Short mmCIF file of C-alpha atoms in Angstrom, two decimals:
data_model
loop_
_atom_site.label_atom_id
_atom_site.label_comp_id
_atom_site.label_asym_id
_atom_site.label_seq_id
_atom_site.Cartn_x
_atom_site.Cartn_y
_atom_site.Cartn_z
CA MET A 1 164.76 12.83 149.41
CA THR A 2 164.19 15.71 151.82
CA THR A 3 166.57 15.66 154.76
CA ILE A 4 164.98 16.44 158.12
CA HIS A 5 166.21 17.73 161.45
CA PHE A 6 163.82 16.94 164.30
CA CYS A 7 163.59 18.95 167.52
CA ALA A 8 161.18 18.74 170.43
CA SER A 9 160.01 20.60 173.51
CA GLU A 10 160.87 19.18 176.93
CA THR A 11 157.57 17.36 177.46
CA ASP A 12 157.26 13.59 177.66
CA THR A 13 154.82 13.57 174.75
CA ALA A 14 157.12 15.55 172.47
CA LEU A 15 160.28 13.68 173.44
CA SER A 16 158.62 10.32 172.91
CA ALA A 17 157.55 11.39 169.41
CA LEU A 18 161.05 12.69 168.73
CA GLY A 19 162.58 9.28 169.41
CA ARG A 20 160.14 7.43 167.15
CA LEU A 21 160.47 9.88 164.25
CA MET A 22 164.27 9.97 164.41
CA GLN A 23 164.36 6.17 164.31
CA ARG A 24 162.02 6.10 161.33
CA TYR A 25 163.31 9.03 159.23
CA GLY A 26 166.84 9.61 160.50
CA GLN A 27 168.28 12.79 161.92
CA ALA A 28 170.20 15.31 159.79
CA PRO A 29 172.27 18.09 161.43
CA ALA A 30 170.23 21.29 161.57
CA ALA A 31 172.72 23.21 159.43
CA ARG A 32 172.52 20.67 156.59
CA ALA A 33 168.83 19.72 156.79
CA ASP A 34 166.34 20.81 154.14
CA VAL A 35 163.52 21.13 156.71
CA VAL A 36 163.27 21.42 160.49
CA VAL A 37 160.37 19.51 162.06
CA ALA A 38 159.36 20.98 165.44
CA LEU A 39 157.42 18.82 167.91
CA GLY A 40 155.58 20.76 170.61
CA GLY A 41 153.22 23.71 170.83
CA ASP A 42 153.11 27.20 169.34
CA GLY A 43 155.64 28.63 171.82
CA PHE A 44 158.20 25.99 170.93
CA LEU A 45 157.55 26.55 167.22
CA LEU A 46 158.27 30.28 167.57
CA SER A 47 161.58 29.59 169.31
CA THR A 48 162.46 27.06 166.59
CA LEU A 49 161.78 29.64 163.88
CA ARG A 50 164.07 32.14 165.60
CA GLN A 51 166.88 29.59 165.88
CA ASN A 52 166.61 28.43 162.26
CA LEU A 53 166.35 31.72 160.38
CA GLY A 54 165.43 31.28 156.72
CA LYS A 55 165.08 27.50 156.93
CA PRO A 56 161.56 26.08 156.47
CA VAL A 57 160.02 24.80 159.70
CA TYR A 58 157.20 22.25 159.77
CA GLY A 59 155.49 21.97 163.13
CA MET A 60 153.58 18.96 164.45
CA ASN A 61 151.39 19.43 167.49
CA ARG A 62 152.67 17.74 170.63
CA GLY A 63 151.65 20.64 172.87
CA THR A 64 148.42 22.25 174.05
CA VAL A 65 147.28 25.03 171.69
CA GLY A 66 148.93 24.34 168.35
CA PHE A 67 147.27 26.99 166.15
CA LEU A 68 150.48 27.19 164.11
CA MET A 69 151.06 23.44 164.15
CA ASN A 70 150.09 20.64 161.78
CA ASP A 71 148.33 17.55 163.07
CA TYR A 72 150.66 14.91 164.43
CA ALA A 73 151.03 11.77 162.31
CA GLU A 74 154.06 9.55 161.80
CA ASP A 75 153.17 8.15 158.37
CA GLY A 76 153.93 9.84 155.05
CA LEU A 77 155.98 12.70 156.48
CA HIS A 78 158.11 13.19 153.36
CA GLU A 79 154.99 13.40 151.22
CA ARG A 80 153.31 15.88 153.57
CA ILE A 81 156.35 18.14 153.60
CA ALA A 82 156.70 18.00 149.79
CA ALA A 83 153.06 19.11 149.38
CA ALA A 84 153.12 21.71 152.16
CA GLU A 85 152.26 25.39 151.68
CA ASP A 86 155.13 27.78 152.45
CA THR A 87 154.28 30.95 154.41
CA VAL A 88 156.86 33.73 154.88
CA ILE A 89 156.58 35.78 158.08
CA ASN A 90 158.41 39.05 158.79
CA PRO A 91 158.83 39.78 162.50
CA LEU A 92 158.55 43.04 164.41
CA SER A 93 161.66 44.84 165.59
CA MET A 94 161.53 46.30 169.10
CA VAL A 95 163.89 48.83 170.65
CA ALA A 96 163.12 49.57 174.30
CA GLY A 97 164.64 52.28 176.46
CA SER A 98 164.84 51.23 180.11
CA ALA A 99 165.06 53.21 183.34
CA ASP A 100 168.59 51.79 183.78
CA GLY A 101 169.70 53.88 180.79
CA ALA A 102 170.21 50.92 178.44
CA GLU A 103 168.49 50.15 175.14
CA TYR A 104 167.30 46.62 174.50
CA ARG A 105 166.55 45.10 171.09
CA ALA A 106 164.49 42.06 170.18
CA LEU A 107 162.46 40.55 167.34
CA ALA A 108 158.90 39.30 167.74
CA ILE A 109 157.02 37.03 165.35
CA ASN A 110 153.65 37.44 167.09
CA GLU A 111 153.51 40.74 168.95
CA VAL A 112 155.29 43.35 171.03
CA SER A 113 153.33 44.24 174.14
CA MET A 114 153.62 46.73 176.98
CA LEU A 115 152.07 45.72 180.31
CA ARG A 116 151.65 47.48 183.62
CA THR A 117 153.67 45.92 186.45
CA GLY A 118 152.26 47.87 189.41
CA PRO A 119 148.83 48.29 191.03
CA GLN A 120 147.96 51.34 188.94
CA ALA A 121 147.06 51.44 185.25
CA ALA A 122 149.72 52.37 182.72
CA SER A 123 149.73 55.79 181.07
CA ILE A 124 151.12 55.70 177.51
CA ARG A 125 151.50 58.25 174.73
CA ILE A 126 151.14 56.87 171.18
CA THR A 127 153.14 58.31 168.28
CA VAL A 128 152.95 56.96 164.72
CA ASP A 129 155.50 58.03 162.09
CA GLY A 130 156.57 61.01 164.19
CA ARG A 131 153.05 62.32 164.82
CA VAL A 132 151.39 62.04 168.22
CA ARG A 133 148.10 60.21 167.70
CA MET A 134 147.04 59.88 171.33
CA GLU A 135 148.42 62.06 174.10
CA GLU A 136 147.48 59.63 176.85
CA LEU A 137 146.03 56.12 176.91
CA ILE A 138 145.26 54.80 180.39
CA CYS A 139 145.16 51.03 180.23
CA ASP A 140 146.54 47.74 181.52
CA GLY A 141 148.70 47.55 178.41
CA LEU A 142 149.04 47.92 174.68
CA MET A 143 150.35 45.70 171.89
CA VAL A 144 151.39 45.75 168.26
CA ALA A 145 150.62 42.48 166.47
CA THR A 146 151.63 41.05 163.10
CA PRO A 147 149.12 39.23 160.90
CA ALA A 148 150.71 35.94 162.02
CA GLY A 149 150.21 36.92 165.67
CA SER A 150 146.81 38.54 165.29
CA THR A 151 144.94 35.35 166.25
CA ALA A 152 146.88 34.99 169.52
CA TYR A 153 147.07 37.50 172.40
CA ASN A 154 145.81 40.28 170.10
CA TYR A 155 142.55 38.47 169.33
CA SER A 156 141.99 37.57 172.99
CA ALA A 157 142.33 41.27 173.85
CA GLY A 158 139.65 42.20 171.30
CA GLY A 159 141.93 43.05 168.38
CA PRO A 160 141.19 42.17 164.75
CA ILE A 161 142.37 39.10 162.87
CA LEU A 162 144.59 40.34 160.05
CA PRO A 163 144.79 38.35 156.80
CA MET A 164 148.24 37.12 155.86
CA GLY A 165 149.78 39.31 153.16
CA SER A 166 147.63 42.29 154.16
CA ASP A 167 150.69 44.47 154.94
CA VAL A 168 149.12 45.92 158.08
CA LEU A 169 149.70 45.76 161.83
CA ALA A 170 147.19 45.79 164.68
CA LEU A 171 147.62 48.30 167.51
CA THR A 172 145.41 46.94 170.28
CA PRO A 173 144.80 48.22 173.84
CA ILE A 174 144.49 45.88 176.81
CA ALA A 175 141.69 46.89 179.18
CA SER A 176 141.51 50.48 177.95
CA PHE A 177 140.20 52.82 180.68
CA ARG A 178 140.61 56.24 179.04
CA PRO A 179 139.53 56.63 176.27
CA ARG A 180 137.17 53.89 177.46
CA ARG A 181 135.74 52.99 174.05
CA TRP A 182 138.98 53.09 172.06
CA ARG A 183 139.36 49.72 170.33
CA GLY A 184 142.75 50.26 168.72
CA ALA A 185 143.94 50.94 165.19
CA ILE A 186 145.10 49.18 162.03
CA LEU A 187 148.37 50.60 160.74
CA ARG A 188 150.49 50.18 157.63
CA HIS A 189 153.17 47.52 157.99
CA ASP A 190 155.93 50.11 157.41
CA SER A 191 154.70 52.41 160.22
CA VAL A 192 157.10 53.36 163.00
CA ILE A 193 155.24 53.19 166.31
CA ARG A 194 156.63 54.84 169.43
CA LEU A 195 155.05 54.27 172.83
CA ASP A 196 156.17 56.54 175.67
CA VAL A 197 155.45 55.68 179.29
CA LEU A 198 154.10 58.65 181.21
CA ASP A 199 154.78 58.85 184.95
CA ALA A 200 156.97 55.72 184.78
CA GLY A 201 157.99 55.98 188.43
CA LYS A 202 154.42 55.78 189.72
CA ARG A 203 153.04 53.60 186.91
CA PRO A 204 155.80 51.12 185.96
CA VAL A 205 155.55 49.23 182.67
CA MET A 206 157.39 46.29 181.12
CA ALA A 207 157.83 45.43 177.44
CA ASP A 208 157.60 41.92 176.00
CA ALA A 209 158.67 40.76 172.53
CA ASP A 210 157.62 37.11 172.14
CA SER A 211 158.57 36.42 175.78
CA LYS A 212 161.76 38.53 175.79
CA GLN A 213 161.03 40.92 178.65
CA VAL A 214 162.41 44.33 179.52
CA ASP A 215 161.46 45.75 182.93
CA ARG A 216 160.73 49.39 183.77
CA VAL A 217 160.72 50.69 180.20
CA LEU A 218 160.47 54.40 179.49
CA TRP A 219 159.71 54.08 175.78
CA VAL A 220 159.42 51.46 173.08
CA GLU A 221 159.81 51.84 169.32
CA ILE A 222 158.32 49.16 167.06
CA ARG A 223 158.49 48.55 163.33
CA SER A 224 158.24 45.65 160.91
CA GLU A 225 161.58 44.07 159.95
CA PRO A 226 161.38 43.06 156.25
CA ARG A 227 165.04 41.99 156.15
CA VAL A 228 164.24 39.02 158.39
CA ALA A 229 162.09 36.23 156.95
CA HIS A 230 160.81 33.13 158.76
CA ARG A 231 159.42 30.24 156.68
CA LEU A 232 156.58 28.17 158.07
CA LEU A 233 155.16 25.05 156.37
CA PHE A 234 151.51 23.96 156.59
CA ASP A 235 149.78 20.87 155.26
CA HIS A 236 148.18 21.43 151.86
CA GLY A 237 144.73 22.98 152.23
CA HIS A 238 145.40 23.98 155.84
CA GLY A 239 147.66 26.99 155.30
CA MET A 240 147.77 30.18 157.33
CA GLU A 241 145.10 31.95 155.24
CA GLU A 242 142.62 29.10 155.71
CA ARG A 243 143.34 28.82 159.44
CA MET A 244 142.75 32.54 159.96
CA MET A 245 139.54 32.44 157.95
CA ARG A 246 138.22 29.51 160.01
CA GLU A 247 139.14 31.26 163.26
CA GLN A 248 136.80 34.16 162.39
CA PHE A 249 133.79 31.85 162.05
CA LEU A 250 134.18 29.78 165.20
#
């Protein structure tokens, strides 16, 4: 029998479900559990994946959005987990150089974004694999998204939905002003992307890697991190590929 560790976000709905499921299925320590069941929304699921590296995580929606979550049901949980589809996600690695002289590192499952923090638009130079591809992009921000994250902030900003397993990343501008019609780029998953902030004193920019923020960045370097693997479980017939296909036809 599969051993389960349950965890929940700090909402009444999630905590109430946590109590009922623990009473019904028991509660194994996280280190010894076969599967972690996360009760909440997509944000809580991402934090659960980061805390349980390599262990399969099965989410049930007790939040608001829940694109990455399975439907909530208390019956037949062992059977649902046994039949679930296993998706492996490699995060992005971010290194950010700040105006304070320090370098900050973080991993992001969905996207790494750069956002203006002042009244004026950001000015950013884009370099891919050591070659400058755009001398200056004037915009509200810019992001690099994984296939897993391409349906989130990236899609809302006009970026493409990337099929799982496509081995590409989306480079997507946020409110691009110059070049006005630039819609972004699709890059190989092993690309090294460097984003330099131009005129950082006048046009301050922050970097964000799945909610880990670095203020007043001067540059950011982003690449896929294949040595880190997160495992996400979906109900049979409702895996990541199917969800992303449905999202494109809404």
